[in-house]
Amino acid sequence: MTKRPILALMLALLSAPQYAGAQEAVEFVTTDSVTIFAHLYSPSSGETRATIIAFHQAGSNGPAEYGPIATRLTGLGYRVLAPDQRSGGGRNLGGENRTVAALGREAASYCEAAPDLEAALGYVTEAYGGAIVVWGSSYSAALTLRLAAENRAGVVGALAFSPASGGPMVDCRGEDVSEMIKVPVLVLRPESEMGVESVAAQAELFQSQGIEVFVARPGVHGSSMLVAERVGGDVEPTWERVEQFLEQVTR
């Protein structure tokens, strides 16, 4: 496995949003030989209840999207792996997508990032085992649903924040396989998106399949609906539903 210089890893950690807890930079390789860089956030004390693999939205990266979210999750006893997928960057929330930077080219398409999710699940399964929750944001929420549909051993639940289904997702939409998912799923949407015709249709389909769709009021796109500074309002009701779901699937 190719290793980045220690200095580069240290700089990546320093540039990430502040996180109060143990963290480390890790790497793993996909089936098509792409090295994926990720941040691993661990509870500071006590036993780990489960591992959450948290995938970022378009134009972003793991620590930028999940630094503040991981603080709360690790405080609840969850280990959090936040990969930098090959489709991402730093324009949305800052920071550097180390996977894209190492590839030395433009970010890949959304569907092309699917092997990154597979590799992350493989890494966690081999390194830690136990219960695994897969968590996606926007385009990666759609890919997360597809990952969950494969009924992988160890995956006990899936969270999908604003799952994308537009033109760029035509070959990898989550709703095309959602009826195959056997584990509990929670889909979350900000109220502002529910008036979009395609979003409403997607939500109706999910609900007809027994998948809960939670509407965040207030909320913003993707996993950022859990960060008060990004929402500009009270995010506790959304956090409460997320925590209830995690408790349900990892008890």
mmCIF file of C-alpha atoms in Angstrom:
data_model
loop_
_atom_site.group_PDB
_atom_site.id
_atom_site.type_symbol
_atom_site.label_atom_id
_atom_site.label_comp_id
_atom_site.label_asym_id
_atom_site.label_seq_id
_atom_site.Cartn_x
_atom_site.Cartn_y
_atom_site.Cartn_z
ATOM 1 C CA MET A 1 0.000 0.000 0.000
ATOM 2 C CA THR A 2 1.408 3.400 -0.963
ATOM 3 C CA LYS A 3 2.031 5.664 2.031
ATOM 4 C CA ARG A 4 1.897 9.437 1.927
ATOM 5 C CA PRO A 5 4.716 11.292 3.694
ATOM 6 C CA ILE A 6 4.098 11.737 7.416
ATOM 7 C CA LEU A 7 4.245 15.525 7.021
ATOM 8 C CA ALA A 8 1.424 15.457 4.461
ATOM 9 C CA LEU A 9 -0.763 13.406 6.780
ATOM 10 C CA MET A 10 -0.065 15.773 9.670
ATOM 11 C CA LEU A 11 -0.993 18.780 7.544
ATOM 12 C CA ALA A 12 -4.211 17.072 6.486
ATOM 13 C CA LEU A 13 -5.124 16.507 10.124
ATOM 14 C CA LEU A 14 -4.292 20.092 11.077
ATOM 15 C CA SER A 15 -6.421 21.503 8.227
ATOM 16 C CA ALA A 16 -9.488 19.495 9.239
ATOM 17 C CA PRO A 17 -12.244 21.066 11.366
ATOM 18 C CA GLN A 18 -11.445 20.875 15.067
ATOM 19 C CA TYR A 19 -12.445 17.574 16.609
ATOM 20 C CA ALA A 20 -12.317 16.833 20.319
ATOM 21 C CA GLY A 21 -11.196 13.217 20.471
ATOM 22 C CA ALA A 22 -8.837 10.567 19.169
ATOM 23 C CA GLN A 23 -8.355 10.553 15.413
ATOM 24 C CA GLU A 24 -5.959 9.132 12.874
ATOM 25 C CA ALA A 25 -5.388 9.108 9.137
ATOM 26 C CA VAL A 26 -5.857 5.725 7.461
ATOM 27 C CA GLU A 27 -5.684 4.387 3.913
ATOM 28 C CA PHE A 28 -7.129 1.484 1.973
ATOM 29 C CA VAL A 29 -7.179 0.448 -1.683
ATOM 30 C CA THR A 30 -10.169 -0.166 -3.955
ATOM 31 C CA THR A 31 -10.606 -3.075 -6.328
ATOM 32 C CA ASP A 32 -9.563 -0.774 -9.195
ATOM 33 C CA SER A 33 -6.323 0.165 -7.386
ATOM 34 C CA VAL A 34 -7.251 3.660 -6.136
ATOM 35 C CA THR A 35 -5.869 4.553 -2.714
ATOM 36 C CA ILE A 36 -8.585 6.073 -0.536
ATOM 37 C CA PHE A 37 -7.553 8.374 2.300
ATOM 38 C CA ALA A 38 -9.813 8.587 5.328
ATOM 39 C CA HIS A 39 -10.091 9.948 8.846
ATOM 40 C CA LEU A 40 -10.885 7.572 11.675
ATOM 41 C CA TYR A 41 -12.487 9.084 14.776
ATOM 42 C CA SER A 42 -12.602 6.927 17.904
ATOM 43 C CA PRO A 43 -14.371 7.242 21.271
ATOM 44 C CA SER A 44 -12.016 8.593 23.924
ATOM 45 C CA SER A 45 -13.026 6.005 26.493
ATOM 46 C CA GLY A 46 -15.174 2.939 26.965
ATOM 47 C CA GLU A 47 -16.204 0.273 24.488
ATOM 48 C CA THR A 48 -17.102 1.047 20.900
ATOM 49 C CA ARG A 49 -20.766 0.333 20.226
ATOM 50 C CA ALA A 50 -20.454 0.092 16.437
ATOM 51 C CA THR A 51 -18.612 1.619 13.506
ATOM 52 C CA ILE A 52 -20.267 4.261 11.341
ATOM 53 C CA ILE A 53 -18.872 4.741 7.827
ATOM 54 C CA ALA A 54 -19.799 8.312 6.886
ATOM 55 C CA PHE A 55 -19.542 9.254 3.202
ATOM 56 C CA HIS A 56 -19.487 12.909 2.119
ATOM 57 C CA GLN A 57 -21.454 14.843 -0.482
ATOM 58 C CA ALA A 58 -20.300 16.289 -3.820
ATOM 59 C CA GLY A 59 -17.437 18.770 -3.768
ATOM 60 C CA SER A 60 -16.492 17.831 -0.220
ATOM 61 C CA ASN A 61 -14.278 15.533 1.842
ATOM 62 C CA GLY A 62 -14.549 13.427 4.969
ATOM 63 C CA PRO A 63 -13.175 15.692 7.705
ATOM 64 C CA ALA A 64 -14.789 18.845 6.302
ATOM 65 C CA GLU A 65 -18.258 17.328 6.368
ATOM 66 C CA TYR A 66 -17.965 15.103 9.412
ATOM 67 C CA GLY A 67 -15.473 16.746 11.797
ATOM 68 C CA PRO A 68 -18.169 18.417 13.922
ATOM 69 C CA ILE A 69 -20.594 15.519 13.490
ATOM 70 C CA ALA A 70 -18.010 12.941 14.592
ATOM 71 C CA THR A 71 -17.527 14.773 17.889
ATOM 72 C CA ARG A 72 -21.082 13.945 18.907
ATOM 73 C CA LEU A 73 -21.067 10.422 17.486
ATOM 74 C CA THR A 74 -17.867 9.386 19.242
ATOM 75 C CA GLY A 75 -19.249 10.884 22.435
ATOM 76 C CA LEU A 76 -22.085 8.379 22.091
ATOM 77 C CA GLY A 77 -19.590 5.530 21.755
ATOM 78 C CA TYR A 78 -19.449 5.118 17.984
ATOM 79 C CA ARG A 79 -16.296 4.794 15.897
ATOM 80 C CA VAL A 80 -16.539 6.919 12.733
ATOM 81 C CA LEU A 81 -14.657 6.374 9.479
ATOM 82 C CA ALA A 82 -14.938 9.364 7.111
ATOM 83 C CA PRO A 83 -13.345 8.616 3.712
ATOM 84 C CA ASP A 84 -12.373 11.084 1.011
ATOM 85 C CA GLN A 85 -14.121 9.600 -2.026
ATOM 86 C CA ARG A 86 -12.703 10.124 -5.502
ATOM 87 C CA SER A 87 -15.723 12.279 -6.331
ATOM 88 C CA GLY A 88 -15.279 15.278 -4.050
ATOM 89 C CA GLY A 89 -13.152 18.302 -3.264
ATOM 90 C CA GLY A 90 -13.023 21.222 -0.852
ATOM 91 C CA ARG A 91 -15.221 23.864 -2.396
ATOM 92 C CA ASN A 92 -18.299 23.201 -0.275
ATOM 93 C CA LEU A 93 -16.979 22.993 3.268
ATOM 94 C CA GLY A 94 -13.251 23.643 2.916
ATOM 95 C CA GLY A 95 -10.272 21.372 3.438
ATOM 96 C CA GLU A 96 -8.623 19.070 0.929
ATOM 97 C CA ASN A 97 -9.939 15.871 -0.586
ATOM 98 C CA ARG A 98 -6.721 13.873 -0.303
ATOM 99 C CA THR A 99 -7.910 11.083 -2.584
ATOM 100 C CA VAL A 100 -8.663 13.474 -5.448
ATOM 101 C CA ALA A 101 -5.395 15.354 -4.825
ATOM 102 C CA ALA A 102 -3.356 12.150 -4.936
ATOM 103 C CA LEU A 103 -4.985 11.109 -8.208
ATOM 104 C CA GLY A 104 -3.786 14.361 -9.756
ATOM 105 C CA ARG A 105 -6.859 14.844 -11.938
ATOM 106 C CA GLU A 106 -10.399 16.145 -11.806
ATOM 107 C CA ALA A 107 -12.828 14.516 -9.419
ATOM 108 C CA ALA A 108 -14.567 11.431 -10.780
ATOM 109 C CA SER A 109 -18.289 11.187 -11.476
ATOM 110 C CA TYR A 110 -20.654 10.228 -8.687
ATOM 111 C CA CYS A 111 -21.269 6.694 -9.885
ATOM 112 C CA GLU A 112 -17.538 6.101 -10.318
ATOM 113 C CA ALA A 113 -17.105 6.519 -6.557
ATOM 114 C CA ALA A 114 -19.031 3.319 -5.796
ATOM 115 C CA PRO A 115 -15.846 1.206 -5.396
ATOM 116 C CA ASP A 116 -14.684 3.650 -2.698
ATOM 117 C CA LEU A 117 -17.712 2.777 -0.563
ATOM 118 C CA GLU A 118 -17.128 -0.923 -1.151
ATOM 119 C CA ALA A 119 -13.491 -0.576 -0.102
ATOM 120 C CA ALA A 120 -14.382 1.374 3.032
ATOM 121 C CA LEU A 121 -16.813 -1.326 4.088
ATOM 122 C CA GLY A 122 -14.197 -3.981 3.411
ATOM 123 C CA TYR A 123 -11.618 -2.078 5.455
ATOM 124 C CA VAL A 124 -13.910 -1.716 8.466
ATOM 125 C CA THR A 125 -15.076 -5.326 8.255
ATOM 126 C CA GLU A 126 -11.507 -6.609 8.268
ATOM 127 C CA ALA A 127 -10.078 -4.151 10.780
ATOM 128 C CA TYR A 128 -12.877 -4.042 13.359
ATOM 129 C CA GLY A 129 -15.772 -6.339 12.523
ATOM 130 C CA GLY A 130 -18.864 -5.994 14.647
ATOM 131 C CA ALA A 131 -21.910 -3.904 13.802
ATOM 132 C CA ILE A 132 -21.522 -1.402 10.949
ATOM 133 C CA VAL A 133 -23.824 1.473 9.993
ATOM 134 C CA VAL A 134 -23.401 2.976 6.531
ATOM 135 C CA TRP A 135 -24.189 6.695 6.230
ATOM 136 C CA GLY A 136 -24.336 8.797 3.059
ATOM 137 C CA SER A 137 -24.871 12.422 2.077
ATOM 138 C CA SER A 138 -26.413 13.567 -1.230
ATOM 139 C CA TYR A 139 -24.816 11.523 -4.044
ATOM 140 C CA SER A 140 -23.154 9.201 -1.554
ATOM 141 C CA ALA A 141 -26.526 8.657 0.150
ATOM 142 C CA ALA A 142 -27.753 7.059 -3.084
ATOM 143 C CA LEU A 143 -24.604 4.937 -3.263
ATOM 144 C CA THR A 144 -25.032 4.016 0.405
ATOM 145 C CA LEU A 145 -28.512 2.668 -0.305
ATOM 146 C CA ARG A 146 -27.059 0.552 -3.074
ATOM 147 C CA LEU A 147 -24.355 -0.695 -0.704
ATOM 148 C CA ALA A 148 -26.984 -1.644 1.866
ATOM 149 C CA ALA A 149 -29.058 -3.401 -0.811
ATOM 150 C CA GLU A 150 -26.259 -5.916 -1.285
ATOM 151 C CA ASN A 151 -27.069 -7.262 2.188
ATOM 152 C CA ARG A 152 -23.476 -7.271 3.373
ATOM 153 C CA ALA A 153 -22.628 -9.146 6.556
ATOM 154 C CA GLY A 154 -22.077 -6.775 9.451
ATOM 155 C CA VAL A 155 -24.183 -3.911 8.063
ATOM 156 C CA VAL A 156 -27.022 -3.367 10.517
ATOM 157 C CA GLY A 157 -28.520 -0.140 9.175
ATOM 158 C CA ALA A 158 -28.252 2.719 6.695
ATOM 159 C CA LEU A 159 -28.738 6.481 6.976
ATOM 160 C CA ALA A 160 -29.330 8.461 3.778
ATOM 161 C CA PHE A 161 -29.257 12.266 3.995
ATOM 162 C CA SER A 162 -30.802 13.934 0.902
ATOM 163 C CA PRO A 163 -30.206 10.973 -1.454
ATOM 164 C CA ALA A 164 -29.579 12.330 -4.953
ATOM 165 C CA SER A 165 -31.483 10.942 -7.938
ATOM 166 C CA GLY A 166 -30.958 13.474 -10.748
ATOM 167 C CA GLY A 167 -29.313 13.094 -14.151
ATOM 168 C CA PRO A 168 -25.753 12.341 -12.930
ATOM 169 C CA MET A 169 -27.159 9.468 -10.850
ATOM 170 C CA VAL A 170 -29.027 7.766 -13.704
ATOM 171 C CA ASP A 171 -26.843 4.650 -13.505
ATOM 172 C CA CYS A 172 -26.638 4.432 -9.718
ATOM 173 C CA ARG A 173 -29.857 5.716 -8.160
ATOM 174 C CA GLY A 174 -30.656 4.409 -4.720
ATOM 175 C CA GLU A 175 -34.362 4.016 -5.375
ATOM 176 C CA ASP A 176 -33.652 1.535 -8.166
ATOM 177 C CA VAL A 177 -32.552 -1.041 -5.580
ATOM 178 C CA SER A 178 -34.163 0.185 -2.352
ATOM 179 C CA GLU A 179 -36.783 -2.550 -2.320
ATOM 180 C CA MET A 180 -33.934 -5.063 -1.953
ATOM 181 C CA ILE A 181 -32.629 -3.573 1.308
ATOM 182 C CA LYS A 182 -33.123 -5.927 4.251
ATOM 183 C CA VAL A 183 -31.722 -3.762 7.070
ATOM 184 C CA PRO A 184 -33.442 -0.721 8.671
ATOM 185 C CA VAL A 185 -33.065 2.510 6.691
ATOM 186 C CA LEU A 186 -33.666 6.117 7.692
ATOM 187 C CA VAL A 187 -33.868 8.721 4.918
ATOM 188 C CA LEU A 188 -33.608 12.370 5.971
ATOM 189 C CA ARG A 189 -34.574 15.462 3.983
ATOM 190 C CA PRO A 190 -34.729 19.176 4.810
ATOM 191 C CA GLU A 191 -38.222 20.603 4.479
ATOM 192 C CA SER A 192 -36.985 22.923 1.708
ATOM 193 C CA GLU A 193 -36.371 19.938 -0.601
ATOM 194 C CA MET A 194 -39.698 18.190 -0.100
ATOM 195 C CA GLY A 195 -41.488 20.523 -2.515
ATOM 196 C CA VAL A 196 -39.331 19.334 -5.424
ATOM 197 C CA GLU A 197 -41.371 16.945 -7.568
ATOM 198 C CA SER A 198 -38.632 14.325 -7.948
ATOM 199 C CA VAL A 199 -37.853 14.417 -4.218
ATOM 200 C CA ALA A 200 -41.517 14.005 -3.308
ATOM 201 C CA ALA A 201 -41.816 11.063 -5.702
ATOM 202 C CA GLN A 202 -38.702 9.448 -4.262
ATOM 203 C CA ALA A 203 -40.016 9.909 -0.715
ATOM 204 C CA GLU A 204 -43.365 8.395 -1.652
ATOM 205 C CA LEU A 205 -41.625 5.366 -3.138
ATOM 206 C CA PHE A 206 -39.473 4.871 -0.055
ATOM 207 C CA GLN A 207 -42.459 5.134 2.260
ATOM 208 C CA SER A 208 -44.388 2.594 0.175
ATOM 209 C CA GLN A 209 -41.473 0.207 0.767
ATOM 210 C CA GLY A 210 -41.576 0.732 4.525
ATOM 211 C CA ILE A 211 -38.600 3.107 4.618
ATOM 212 C CA GLU A 212 -39.022 6.057 6.979
ATOM 213 C CA VAL A 213 -38.479 9.540 5.555
ATOM 214 C CA PHE A 214 -37.751 12.114 8.256
ATOM 215 C CA VAL A 215 -38.235 15.790 7.356
ATOM 216 C CA ALA A 216 -35.794 18.128 9.116
ATOM 217 C CA ARG A 217 -37.279 21.466 10.184
ATOM 218 C CA PRO A 218 -35.098 23.483 9.832
ATOM 219 C CA GLY A 219 -32.538 21.743 7.676
ATOM 220 C CA VAL A 220 -30.085 21.985 4.809
ATOM 221 C CA HIS A 221 -28.871 19.572 2.157
ATOM 222 C CA GLY A 222 -27.055 16.420 3.182
ATOM 223 C CA SER A 223 -25.455 15.542 6.516
ATOM 224 C CA SER A 224 -24.932 19.238 7.193
ATOM 225 C CA MET A 225 -28.522 19.272 8.482
ATOM 226 C CA LEU A 226 -26.978 18.042 11.754
ATOM 227 C CA VAL A 227 -24.691 21.068 12.179
ATOM 228 C CA ALA A 228 -26.394 24.075 13.796
ATOM 229 C CA GLU A 229 -23.924 26.570 12.299
ATOM 230 C CA ARG A 230 -24.744 25.339 8.789
ATOM 231 C CA VAL A 231 -28.481 25.192 9.357
ATOM 232 C CA GLY A 232 -28.789 28.439 11.258
ATOM 233 C CA GLY A 233 -31.342 26.905 13.582
ATOM 234 C CA ASP A 234 -32.140 24.133 16.052
ATOM 235 C CA VAL A 235 -30.871 20.733 14.902
ATOM 236 C CA GLU A 236 -31.716 18.822 18.085
ATOM 237 C CA PRO A 237 -34.940 17.225 16.730
ATOM 238 C CA THR A 238 -32.957 15.838 13.787
ATOM 239 C CA TRP A 239 -30.182 14.605 16.045
ATOM 240 C CA GLU A 240 -32.730 12.963 18.319
ATOM 241 C CA ARG A 241 -34.160 10.918 15.439
ATOM 242 C CA VAL A 242 -30.675 9.944 14.246
ATOM 243 C CA GLU A 243 -29.663 8.859 17.737
ATOM 244 C CA GLN A 244 -32.874 6.860 18.154
ATOM 245 C CA PHE A 245 -32.192 5.080 14.880
ATOM 246 C CA LEU A 246 -28.587 4.297 15.822
ATOM 247 C CA GLU A 247 -29.725 2.974 19.197
ATOM 248 C CA GLN A 248 -32.316 0.801 17.466
ATOM 249 C CA VAL A 249 -29.938 -0.843 15.009
ATOM 250 C CA THR A 250 -26.897 -1.251 17.292
ATOM 251 C CA ARG A 251 -28.479 -2.343 20.574
#
